[in-house]
Tab-separated table of C-alpha atoms in Angstrom:
chain	number	residue	atom	x	y	z
A	26	MET	CA	-34.621	16.810	-8.694
A	27	ARG	CA	-34.215	19.417	-11.392
A	28	GLU	CA	-35.708	22.139	-9.215
A	29	LEU	CA	-32.257	22.382	-7.477
A	30	THR	CA	-31.378	25.754	-9.064
A	31	PRO	CA	-30.237	29.064	-7.757
A	32	ASN	CA	-33.985	30.222	-8.127
A	33	THR	CA	-35.355	27.517	-5.764
A	34	ILE	CA	-32.380	26.883	-3.465
A	35	GLN	CA	-30.693	29.441	-1.349
A	36	ARG	CA	-29.770	28.049	1.961
A	37	VAL	CA	-27.896	24.779	2.100
A	38	TYR	CA	-27.096	22.924	5.383
A	39	PHE	CA	-24.438	20.115	5.673
A	40	ILE	CA	-24.902	17.528	8.409
A	41	ALA	CA	-21.259	16.340	8.881
A	42	ILE	CA	-19.665	19.088	6.951
A	43	CYS	CA	-16.094	17.723	7.578
A	44	GLY	CA	-16.944	14.340	6.229
A	45	THR	CA	-15.222	12.888	3.125
A	46	GLY	CA	-15.888	15.269	0.236
A	47	MET	CA	-18.403	17.312	2.246
A	48	THR	CA	-16.176	20.294	2.934
A	49	ALA	CA	-15.078	20.388	-0.708
A	50	LEU	CA	-18.792	20.349	-1.777
A	51	ALA	CA	-19.606	23.089	0.696
A	52	GLY	CA	-16.888	25.138	-0.883
A	53	MET	CA	-18.169	24.627	-4.369
A	54	LEU	CA	-21.704	25.579	-3.440
A	55	LYS	CA	-20.421	28.665	-1.575
A	56	SER	CA	-18.441	29.762	-4.692
A	57	GLN	CA	-21.734	29.520	-6.697
A	58	GLY	CA	-23.405	32.026	-4.366
A	59	TYR	CA	-25.315	29.748	-2.081
A	60	ASP	CA	-25.738	30.455	1.672
A	61	VAL	CA	-23.839	27.379	3.070
A	62	ARG	CA	-23.479	26.348	6.642
A	63	GLY	CA	-23.245	23.102	8.593
A	64	SER	CA	-22.115	21.108	11.587
A	65	ASP	CA	-19.882	18.319	12.713
A	66	GLN	CA	-18.695	16.484	15.892
A	67	ASN	CA	-15.113	17.412	15.429
A	68	VAL	CA	-14.035	20.444	13.355
A	69	TYR	CA	-10.304	20.985	13.211
A	70	PRO	CA	-7.540	22.080	10.850
A	71	PRO	CA	-7.277	21.776	7.853
A	72	MET	CA	-10.955	21.533	7.456
A	73	SER	CA	-11.810	24.363	9.952
A	74	THR	CA	-9.219	26.583	8.284
A	75	PHE	CA	-10.676	25.935	4.880
A	76	LEU	CA	-14.252	26.621	6.108
A	77	ASP	CA	-13.033	29.879	7.890
A	78	GLU	CA	-11.266	31.112	4.754
A	79	LEU	CA	-14.518	30.650	2.673
A	80	GLN	CA	-16.500	32.203	5.522
A	81	ILE	CA	-18.731	29.176	5.955
A	82	PRO	CA	-20.325	29.100	9.441
A	83	TYR	CA	-20.329	25.823	11.245
A	84	HIS	CA	-21.431	24.371	14.564
A	85	ILE	CA	-19.327	21.964	16.591
A	86	GLY	CA	-21.671	19.176	17.723
A	87	PHE	CA	-25.110	18.234	16.476
A	88	ASP	CA	-28.444	19.952	17.675
A	89	GLU	CA	-31.831	20.160	15.908
A	90	LYS	CA	-31.894	23.813	16.799
A	91	HIS	CA	-29.188	24.202	14.014
A	92	LEU	CA	-31.880	23.692	11.502
A	93	GLU	CA	-33.842	26.744	12.447
A	94	PRO	CA	-34.821	28.569	10.345
A	95	PRO	CA	-35.277	25.603	8.022
A	96	PRO	CA	-32.792	25.345	5.151
A	97	ASP	CA	-33.929	24.887	1.579
A	98	LEU	CA	-31.805	21.752	1.257
A	99	VAL	CA	-29.943	19.483	3.714
A	100	ILE	CA	-26.981	17.462	2.473
A	101	ILE	CA	-26.401	14.401	4.805
A	102	GLY	CA	-22.981	12.692	4.991
A	103	ASN	CA	-22.763	9.017	4.536
A	104	ALA	CA	-21.297	8.601	8.122
A	105	MET	CA	-24.522	9.872	9.581
A	106	SER	CA	-27.269	7.510	10.749
A	107	ARG	CA	-30.547	7.398	12.469
A	108	GLY	CA	-30.465	8.718	16.038
A	109	ASN	CA	-28.389	11.781	15.081
A	110	PRO	CA	-30.508	14.765	16.312
A	111	GLU	CA	-30.154	16.799	13.078
A	112	VAL	CA	-31.031	13.812	10.939
A	113	GLU	CA	-34.054	13.171	13.110
A	114	ALA	CA	-35.132	16.838	12.919
A	115	ALA	CA	-34.755	16.755	9.001
A	116	LEU	CA	-36.972	13.688	8.934
A	117	ASP	CA	-39.454	15.071	11.372
A	118	ARG	CA	-39.844	18.356	9.559
A	119	LYS	CA	-40.058	16.773	6.025
A	120	LEU	CA	-37.055	18.988	4.979
A	121	ASN	CA	-35.618	18.444	1.469
A	122	TYR	CA	-32.594	16.157	2.049
A	123	VAL	CA	-30.183	14.451	-0.357
A	124	SER	CA	-26.732	12.716	-0.384
A	125	LEU	CA	-23.513	14.223	-1.304
A	126	PRO	CA	-23.288	12.374	-4.663
A	127	PHE	CA	-26.845	13.337	-5.591
A	128	ALA	CA	-26.090	17.008	-4.862
A	129	LEU	CA	-22.859	16.829	-6.860
A	130	ARG	CA	-24.677	15.425	-9.816
A	131	GLU	CA	-27.503	17.979	-9.835
A	132	PHE	CA	-25.441	21.047	-9.107
A	133	PHE	CA	-22.190	20.357	-11.038
A	134	ILE	CA	-22.261	17.260	-13.246
A	135	ARG	CA	-25.481	17.412	-15.199
A	136	GLY	CA	-25.042	19.270	-18.458
A	137	LYS	CA	-21.251	18.445	-18.603
A	138	TYR	CA	-19.386	15.638	-20.227
A	139	SER	CA	-18.823	13.413	-17.167
A	140	CYS	CA	-15.571	11.591	-16.789
A	141	VAL	CA	-15.458	9.096	-13.829
A	142	VAL	CA	-12.365	7.391	-12.558
A	143	ALA	CA	-13.306	4.112	-10.742
A	144	GLY	CA	-11.736	0.960	-9.319
A	145	THR	CA	-10.461	-0.297	-5.992
A	146	HIS	CA	-6.980	1.411	-6.397
A	147	GLY	CA	-5.560	4.409	-8.013
A	148	LYS	CA	-8.757	6.510	-8.349
A	149	THR	CA	-7.506	9.637	-6.611
A	150	THR	CA	-4.216	9.811	-8.520
A	151	THR	CA	-5.690	8.877	-11.863
A	152	SER	CA	-8.594	11.414	-11.659
A	153	ALA	CA	-6.062	14.094	-10.464
A	154	LEU	CA	-3.790	13.309	-13.306
A	155	LEU	CA	-6.601	13.417	-15.859
A	156	ALA	CA	-7.706	16.738	-14.526
A	157	TRP	CA	-4.148	18.166	-14.778
A	158	VAL	CA	-3.643	16.945	-18.323
A	159	LEU	CA	-6.896	18.598	-19.300
A	160	GLU	CA	-5.935	21.742	-17.406
A	161	THR	CA	-2.530	22.097	-19.019
A	162	SER	CA	-4.165	21.489	-22.454
A	163	GLY	CA	-6.459	24.490	-21.912
A	164	ARG	CA	-9.742	22.593	-21.394
A	165	ASP	CA	-10.391	24.120	-17.986
A	166	PRO	CA	-12.222	21.127	-16.417
A	167	GLY	CA	-14.226	20.896	-13.342
A	168	PHE	CA	-13.461	18.130	-10.948
A	169	PHE	CA	-14.295	16.621	-7.593
A	170	ILE	CA	-11.495	14.405	-6.106
A	171	GLY	CA	-11.118	12.710	-2.787
A	172	GLY	CA	-7.706	14.022	-2.193
A	173	ILE	CA	-5.547	17.160	-2.707
A	174	PRO	CA	-3.822	17.251	-6.078
A	175	GLU	CA	-0.571	19.300	-5.534
A	176	ASN	CA	-0.931	21.101	-8.885
A	177	PHE	CA	-4.291	22.585	-7.765
A	178	GLY	CA	-4.002	22.848	-3.968
A	179	ARG	CA	-7.517	21.640	-3.386
A	180	GLY	CA	-9.705	18.769	-4.327
A	181	TYR	CA	-12.267	20.577	-6.388
A	182	LYS	CA	-12.549	23.034	-9.216
A	183	LEU	CA	-15.605	24.329	-11.016
A	184	GLY	CA	-14.107	24.928	-14.420
A	185	ASN	CA	-15.598	26.698	-17.366
A	186	GLY	CA	-14.975	23.875	-19.807
A	187	ASN	CA	-17.533	21.242	-20.754
A	188	ILE	CA	-15.796	18.386	-18.875
A	189	PHE	CA	-16.239	17.439	-15.241
A	190	ILE	CA	-14.113	14.702	-13.632
A	191	SER	CA	-15.279	12.725	-10.589
A	192	GLU	CA	-13.431	10.237	-8.476
A	193	GLY	CA	-15.927	7.413	-8.628
A	194	ASP	CA	-16.175	5.853	-5.202
A	195	GLU	CA	-17.901	2.535	-4.875
A	196	TYR	CA	-18.727	3.255	-1.176
A	197	ASP	CA	-22.361	3.822	-0.251
A	198	SER	CA	-24.099	7.230	-0.501
A	199	ALA	CA	-26.055	7.772	2.635
A	200	PHE	CA	-28.069	5.795	5.253
A	201	PHE	CA	-31.072	6.349	2.968
A	202	ASP	CA	-29.256	5.495	-0.144
A	203	LYS	CA	-27.117	2.332	0.186
A	204	GLY	CA	-26.132	2.338	-3.493
A	205	SER	CA	-22.540	3.214	-4.460
A	206	LYS	CA	-21.752	6.916	-4.965
A	207	PHE	CA	-20.688	6.376	-8.606
A	208	PHE	CA	-24.255	5.486	-9.589
A	209	HIS	CA	-25.057	9.083	-9.455
A	210	TYR	CA	-22.426	10.530	-11.725
A	211	LEU	CA	-23.965	10.196	-15.262
A	212	PRO	CA	-20.807	8.703	-16.738
A	213	ASP	CA	-19.745	9.440	-20.408
A	214	LEU	CA	-16.275	8.230	-20.114
A	215	VAL	CA	-15.063	5.875	-17.399
A	216	ILE	CA	-11.539	4.832	-16.485
A	217	LEU	CA	-11.663	1.546	-14.629
A	218	ASN	CA	-8.340	0.401	-13.256
A	219	ASN	CA	-9.099	-2.716	-11.225
A	220	ILE	CA	-11.606	-4.404	-8.999
A	221	GLU	CA	-10.854	-6.231	-5.743
A	222	PHE	CA	-12.694	-6.853	-2.470
A	223	ASP	CA	-12.634	-3.832	-0.227
A	224	HIS	CA	-14.997	-1.894	2.038
A	225	ALA	CA	-15.831	-4.996	4.140
A	226	ASP	CA	-18.164	-2.767	6.344
A	227	ILE	CA	-20.746	-2.489	3.378
A	228	PHE	CA	-19.907	-5.362	0.939
A	229	ARG	CA	-20.220	-8.835	2.110
A	230	ASN	CA	-17.894	-10.362	-0.539
A	231	LEU	CA	-16.369	-9.961	-3.974
A	232	ASP	CA	-19.612	-10.870	-5.626
A	233	ASP	CA	-21.336	-7.807	-3.992
A	234	ILE	CA	-18.393	-5.601	-5.390
A	235	GLU	CA	-18.739	-7.098	-8.812
A	236	THR	CA	-22.492	-6.425	-8.843
A	237	ALA	CA	-21.871	-2.773	-7.978
A	238	PHE	CA	-19.379	-2.368	-10.863
A	239	LYS	CA	-21.559	-4.212	-13.206
A	240	ARG	CA	-24.423	-1.872	-12.476
A	241	PHE	CA	-22.115	1.143	-12.866
A	242	ILE	CA	-20.740	-0.039	-16.289
A	243	ASN	CA	-24.295	-0.449	-17.477
A	244	LEU	CA	-24.882	3.279	-17.001
A	245	ILE	CA	-22.281	4.323	-19.601
A	246	PRO	CA	-24.172	5.299	-22.779
A	247	ARG	CA	-23.496	3.598	-26.145
A	248	SER	CA	-21.828	6.752	-27.288
A	249	GLY	CA	-19.473	6.820	-24.301
A	250	TYR	CA	-16.205	5.064	-23.402
A	251	LEU	CA	-15.143	2.393	-20.996
A	252	ILE	CA	-11.306	2.773	-20.544
A	253	ALA	CA	-10.604	-0.692	-19.158
A	254	GLY	CA	-7.578	-1.816	-17.203
A	255	TRP	CA	-6.775	-5.075	-19.107
A	256	ASP	CA	-4.365	-6.484	-16.489
A	257	ASP	CA	-7.447	-7.066	-14.199
A	258	PRO	CA	-9.370	-10.276	-14.932
A	259	LEU	CA	-12.592	-8.979	-13.293
A	260	VAL	CA	-12.498	-5.770	-15.361
A	261	ARG	CA	-12.052	-7.888	-18.442
A	262	LYS	CA	-15.127	-9.999	-17.562
A	263	LEU	CA	-17.355	-7.097	-16.754
A	264	SER	CA	-16.327	-5.256	-19.883
A	265	GLU	CA	-18.028	-8.039	-21.948
A	266	LYS	CA	-21.388	-6.616	-20.935
A	267	ALA	CA	-20.665	-2.911	-21.689
A	268	PHE	CA	-22.872	-1.151	-24.220
A	269	SER	CA	-20.250	1.635	-24.720
A	270	ARG	CA	-17.204	1.678	-26.772
A	271	ILE	CA	-14.254	-0.176	-24.891
A	272	VAL	CA	-10.675	0.969	-24.991
A	273	THR	CA	-8.136	-1.239	-23.188
A	274	PHE	CA	-4.883	-0.398	-21.400
A	275	GLY	CA	-2.276	-2.179	-19.358
A	276	LEU	CA	0.945	-4.161	-19.520
A	277	ALA	CA	-0.749	-7.199	-20.941
A	278	ALA	CA	0.065	-7.993	-24.572
A	279	GLU	CA	-3.610	-7.917	-25.519
A	280	ALA	CA	-4.195	-4.337	-24.378
A	281	GLU	CA	-4.639	-1.736	-26.977
A	282	TRP	CA	-2.496	0.917	-25.078
A	283	ARG	CA	0.666	-0.699	-23.539
A	284	ALA	CA	3.814	0.589	-21.835
A	285	GLN	CA	7.237	-0.850	-22.780
A	286	ASN	CA	10.847	-0.063	-22.294
A	287	ILE	CA	10.298	1.326	-18.728
A	288	MET	CA	13.304	3.103	-17.250
A	289	VAL	CA	13.378	4.414	-13.648
A	290	ASP	CA	15.821	6.671	-11.782
A	291	ALA	CA	15.498	8.696	-8.608
A	292	GLU	CA	13.693	11.549	-10.420
A	293	ALA	CA	11.308	10.076	-12.925
A	294	THR	CA	9.882	7.062	-14.791
A	295	ARG	CA	10.232	7.028	-18.514
A	296	PHE	CA	8.474	4.668	-20.847
A	297	GLU	CA	7.306	4.169	-24.418
A	298	VAL	CA	3.615	3.733	-25.265
A	299	TYR	CA	2.383	1.537	-27.994
A	300	HIS	CA	-1.140	1.634	-29.388
A	301	LYS	CA	-2.203	-1.606	-31.203
A	302	ASP	CA	1.589	-2.592	-31.526
A	303	LYS	CA	2.456	0.809	-33.089
A	304	LEU	CA	4.773	3.124	-31.256
A	305	TYR	CA	2.635	6.100	-30.123
A	306	GLY	CA	5.336	8.017	-28.284
A	307	GLY	CA	7.668	8.447	-25.262
A	308	PHE	CA	6.500	9.795	-21.982
A	309	SER	CA	7.930	10.737	-18.628
A	310	THR	CA	6.331	10.971	-15.271
A	311	PRO	CA	7.606	11.898	-11.726
A	312	LEU	CA	5.412	8.993	-10.438
A	313	PHE	CA	6.924	5.602	-9.576
A	314	GLY	CA	5.778	1.982	-9.673
A	315	LEU	CA	4.077	-0.261	-12.289
A	316	HIS	CA	0.626	0.853	-10.776
A	317	MET	CA	1.523	4.500	-11.551
A	318	ILE	CA	2.427	3.609	-15.165
A	319	LYS	CA	-1.062	1.916	-15.494
A	320	ASN	CA	-2.593	5.056	-14.054
A	321	CYS	CA	-0.782	7.083	-16.740
A	322	LEU	CA	-1.815	4.570	-19.546
A	323	GLY	CA	-5.452	5.031	-18.557
A	324	VAL	CA	-5.136	8.761	-18.727
A	325	ILE	CA	-3.351	8.603	-22.089
A	326	ALA	CA	-6.169	6.435	-23.468
A	327	ALA	CA	-8.804	8.764	-22.085
A	328	GLY	CA	-7.002	11.787	-23.370
A	329	VAL	CA	-6.914	10.476	-26.914
A	330	ALA	CA	-10.642	9.717	-26.672
A	331	LEU	CA	-11.257	13.365	-25.409
A	332	GLY	CA	-9.380	14.694	-28.523
A	333	LEU	CA	-6.108	15.644	-26.840
A	334	SER	CA	-2.809	15.515	-28.805
A	335	LYS	CA	0.187	13.379	-27.826
A	336	GLU	CA	2.067	16.583	-26.970
A	337	GLU	CA	-0.679	17.934	-24.643
A	338	ILE	CA	-0.882	14.509	-22.870
A	339	ALA	CA	2.903	14.382	-22.490
A	340	ALA	CA	3.190	17.870	-21.055
A	341	GLY	CA	0.550	17.086	-18.412
A	342	LEU	CA	2.111	13.922	-17.357
A	343	ALA	CA	5.588	15.328	-17.090
A	344	THR	CA	4.479	18.283	-14.905
A	345	PHE	CA	2.105	16.474	-12.548
A	346	LYS	CA	3.079	16.900	-8.868
A	347	ASN	CA	1.116	13.926	-7.445
A	348	VAL	CA	-1.567	13.949	-4.833
A	349	ARG	CA	-0.884	14.609	-1.055
A	350	ARG	CA	-0.409	11.399	0.866
A	351	ARG	CA	0.072	9.342	-2.406
A	352	LEU	CA	3.779	8.293	-1.996
A	353	GLN	CA	4.358	11.881	-0.833
A	354	LEU	CA	7.902	12.883	0.076
A	355	LYS	CA	7.525	14.599	3.479
A	356	GLY	CA	11.108	15.575	3.627
A	357	GLU	CA	14.620	14.504	4.242
A	358	ALA	CA	16.829	14.735	7.347
A	359	LYS	CA	20.375	13.470	7.861
A	360	GLY	CA	19.994	11.514	4.588
A	361	VAL	CA	16.903	9.743	5.664
A	362	LYS	CA	13.851	10.310	3.377
A	363	ILE	CA	10.351	10.161	4.865
A	364	PHE	CA	7.426	9.193	2.644
A	365	ASP	CA	3.719	9.147	3.406
A	366	ASP	CA	1.083	7.228	1.735
A	367	PHE	CA	-2.645	6.431	2.032
A	368	ALA	CA	-2.156	2.832	1.083
A	369	HIS	CA	-4.329	0.362	3.266
A	370	HIS	CA	-5.471	-2.429	0.996
A	371	PRO	CA	-2.649	-5.192	0.613
A	372	THR	CA	-2.408	-4.645	-3.108
A	373	ALA	CA	-1.859	-0.932	-2.525
A	374	VAL	CA	0.749	-1.681	0.151
A	375	HIS	CA	2.504	-3.977	-2.310
A	376	ASP	CA	2.481	-1.572	-5.125
A	377	THR	CA	3.633	1.378	-3.094
A	378	ILE	CA	6.720	-0.468	-1.557
A	379	GLU	CA	7.449	-1.871	-5.042
A	380	GLY	CA	7.360	1.608	-6.385
A	381	LEU	CA	9.874	2.947	-3.797
A	382	ARG	CA	12.015	-0.082	-4.171
A	383	GLY	CA	12.407	0.480	-7.931
A	384	ARG	CA	13.169	4.123	-7.308
A	385	PHE	CA	15.828	3.461	-4.567
A	386	PRO	CA	16.947	-0.093	-5.205
A	387	ASN	CA	20.240	0.045	-3.085
A	388	ARG	CA	18.817	1.828	0.037
A	389	ARG	CA	17.342	0.213	3.194
A	390	LEU	CA	13.557	0.461	3.069
A	391	TRP	CA	11.447	0.642	6.294
A	392	ALA	CA	7.734	-0.089	5.780
A	393	VAL	CA	5.560	1.325	8.708
A	394	TYR	CA	1.958	0.096	8.409
A	395	GLU	CA	-1.235	0.697	10.391
A	396	PRO	CA	-4.257	-1.590	9.731
A	397	ARG	CA	-7.014	0.957	10.231
A	398	THR	CA	-9.865	0.426	7.742
A	399	ALA	CA	-12.750	-2.078	8.052
A	400	SER	CA	-11.202	-4.203	5.381
A	401	SER	CA	-7.511	-3.963	6.417
A	402	LYS	CA	-8.346	-5.280	9.875
A	403	ARG	CA	-9.703	-8.559	8.680
A	404	LYS	CA	-7.555	-11.806	8.762
A	405	MET	CA	-8.588	-12.772	5.123
A	406	PHE	CA	-5.791	-10.398	4.162
A	407	GLU	CA	-2.998	-11.859	6.464
A	408	GLN	CA	-1.121	-13.729	3.736
A	409	ASP	CA	-1.542	-10.872	1.283
A	410	TYR	CA	0.044	-8.460	3.787
A	411	ILE	CA	2.969	-10.844	4.450
A	412	GLN	CA	3.777	-11.027	0.845
A	413	ALA	CA	3.477	-7.260	0.323
A	414	LEU	CA	5.477	-6.238	3.305
A	415	ALA	CA	8.165	-8.840	2.462
A	416	LEU	CA	9.328	-6.281	-0.196
A	417	ALA	CA	10.708	-4.055	2.596
A	418	ASP	CA	13.947	-4.563	4.534
A	419	ARG	CA	12.461	-3.497	7.965
A	420	VAL	CA	8.776	-3.530	8.983
A	421	ILE	CA	6.942	-1.832	11.813
A	422	LEU	CA	3.308	-2.780	12.394
A	423	THR	CA	0.888	-0.926	14.706
A	424	PRO	CA	-1.796	-2.722	16.889
A	425	LEU	CA	-5.200	-2.764	15.121
A	426	HIS	CA	-7.074	0.627	15.274
A	427	LEU	CA	-10.302	0.011	17.207
A	428	PRO	CA	-10.082	-3.840	16.889
A	429	GLU	CA	-13.563	-4.244	18.491
A	430	LYS	CA	-15.111	-2.983	15.247
A	431	VAL	CA	-14.234	-6.380	13.776
A	432	PRO	CA	-15.627	-9.680	15.071
A	433	ALA	CA	-12.856	-11.555	16.923
A	434	ALA	CA	-13.070	-14.635	14.612
A	435	GLU	CA	-12.473	-12.312	11.566
A	436	ARG	CA	-9.746	-10.139	13.004
A	437	LEU	CA	-6.348	-9.690	11.569
A	438	SER	CA	-3.439	-10.745	13.728
A	439	VAL	CA	-0.524	-8.388	13.389
A	440	GLU	CA	1.380	-10.877	15.573
A	441	LYS	CA	1.057	-13.623	12.959
A	442	ILE	CA	2.186	-11.242	10.222
A	443	ALA	CA	5.239	-10.170	12.329
A	444	SER	CA	6.105	-13.734	13.104
A	445	ALA	CA	6.003	-14.791	9.541
A	446	LEU	CA	8.188	-11.851	8.410
A	447	ASN	CA	10.709	-12.506	11.108
A	448	GLN	CA	10.908	-16.088	9.957
A	449	MET	CA	11.714	-14.739	6.456
A	450	LYS	CA	14.624	-12.828	8.064
A	451	ILE	CA	12.747	-9.451	7.775
A	452	GLN	CA	13.094	-7.735	11.076
A	453	THR	CA	9.593	-6.684	12.225
A	454	TRP	CA	8.338	-4.905	15.228
A	455	ILE	CA	4.836	-4.134	16.569
A	456	LEU	CA	4.781	-0.593	18.040
A	457	PRO	CA	1.974	1.878	18.853
A	458	ALA	CA	1.902	5.149	16.938
A	459	ASN	CA	3.157	7.382	19.684
A	460	THR	CA	6.261	8.428	21.279
A	461	GLU	CA	7.324	4.873	21.525
A	462	MET	CA	7.489	4.427	17.800
A	463	LEU	CA	9.077	7.845	17.418
A	464	ASP	CA	11.831	7.012	19.909
A	465	PHE	CA	12.436	3.646	18.291
A	466	LEU	CA	12.902	5.089	14.807
A	467	LYS	CA	15.255	7.845	16.096
A	468	LEU	CA	17.435	5.102	17.668
A	469	HIS	CA	17.501	2.706	14.717
A	470	LEU	CA	17.501	4.788	11.557
A	471	GLN	CA	20.602	5.246	9.627
A	472	ARG	CA	21.814	7.637	6.902
A	473	ASP	CA	20.399	6.763	3.478
A	474	ASP	CA	17.406	4.893	4.870
A	475	ILE	CA	13.966	5.226	3.310
A	476	VAL	CA	10.979	5.314	5.674
A	477	LEU	CA	7.519	4.675	4.202
A	478	PHE	CA	4.436	5.342	6.373
A	479	MET	CA	1.208	3.749	5.212
A	480	SER	CA	-2.236	4.286	6.640
A	481	ASN	CA	-5.506	6.125	6.018
A	482	GLY	CA	-4.735	7.762	9.391
A	483	ASP	CA	-2.005	10.279	10.200
A	484	PHE	CA	0.162	8.266	12.786
A	485	HIS	CA	-0.413	11.102	15.145
A	486	GLY	CA	1.942	13.335	13.198
A	487	ILE	CA	5.061	11.002	13.601
A	488	PRO	CA	6.188	11.403	9.988
A	489	ASP	CA	6.558	15.129	10.467
A	490	GLN	CA	7.984	14.948	13.969
A	491	LEU	CA	10.535	12.390	12.660
A	492	LEU	CA	12.029	15.036	10.272
A	493	THR	CA	12.690	17.200	13.390
A	494	PHE	CA	14.049	14.660	15.771
A	495	ILE	CA	16.206	12.346	13.742
């Protein structure tokens, strides 16, 4: 759709403007001079504040009258489906409509060197870290990331350099395009950390996920790079079919880029990096956990492929401030540290707890977890959650969020998880994310405790409230 240029497109309308990534894309188009507006069912801070600051008009609720006069282009969020009045109007009137990843490709990626960070875990942090390393080295990259990197303060940047970084989501694109978003991103360099089963609402099984990643790898040109996480057996398997150059990283002895001599204290993780068994250099990062070291290794390997020096890469890693809600320290009150993390898959829950445990080995660690996503609410993960949460000293689970969204026979039982943990002498409670949980924590927390909240939701603001009421 090469006609999507400033000469042919002026007015752009977003259906579900507050959907994942949609607000950021609206901001990018607005900064390019397009007349942008949209609608959503619920518009509230921080999205409403962001739209107001950029002077992007929006409607609360959906109505086909919002598409009058007809916009030149309609961008439809992937949460929208048939029956939405604005979707129906766009179809009836034969308006020009596309998905978010399609628009991102045509307006911002095409013509750039496209770096895509993919995998089940670590996409947001790794893409933000790569962007920051390129930024501090003077490359002025553009990026589109599904989180808020603290170094930038927003999840997108246009950039005047020739590199564009995308967080490569395997989730589907729109009701009319059920292929994964990352199929659209014209990858030249891909960092692929790991592949596991996730997104049970759109993938039936691991084979479906494997097929999606196989197709994605097949899009990398022979002149490009697959930066492959060699600790993951499925990544290894799919890498065999790549036509591009392959660069491997991880903790495995066979990886080209490896981390050794890892040292952790309360402020930073320090490690040495070896390239093909030869010492490349020492690095420091304020990130914690073996999964974060792997994220750093992927960025180091990518940085070298992109022509960065060791010193440039090291400076970026050392000054990276993380991403909001990725093991984010919310604050400290009366000696209690409160952390917030987006973890919801059992592997992410395990790695996040392990990272904090390594940072504070002698402090009591509370893990507060809410099963909220389509995958996390399925009983196929029960044993994995038990093993992951067993790394904590105390555990609080919430009841399932919207349990009716998962068939009863497939539904996760938080009661079984709690029972198993209690039998392992790990005190576990099931509490709703409301004043009951807040009051319970206020009563039981002790000085020097660490509290880790994990969910793709916000626990109704309890992490922030806890800092006030401890």
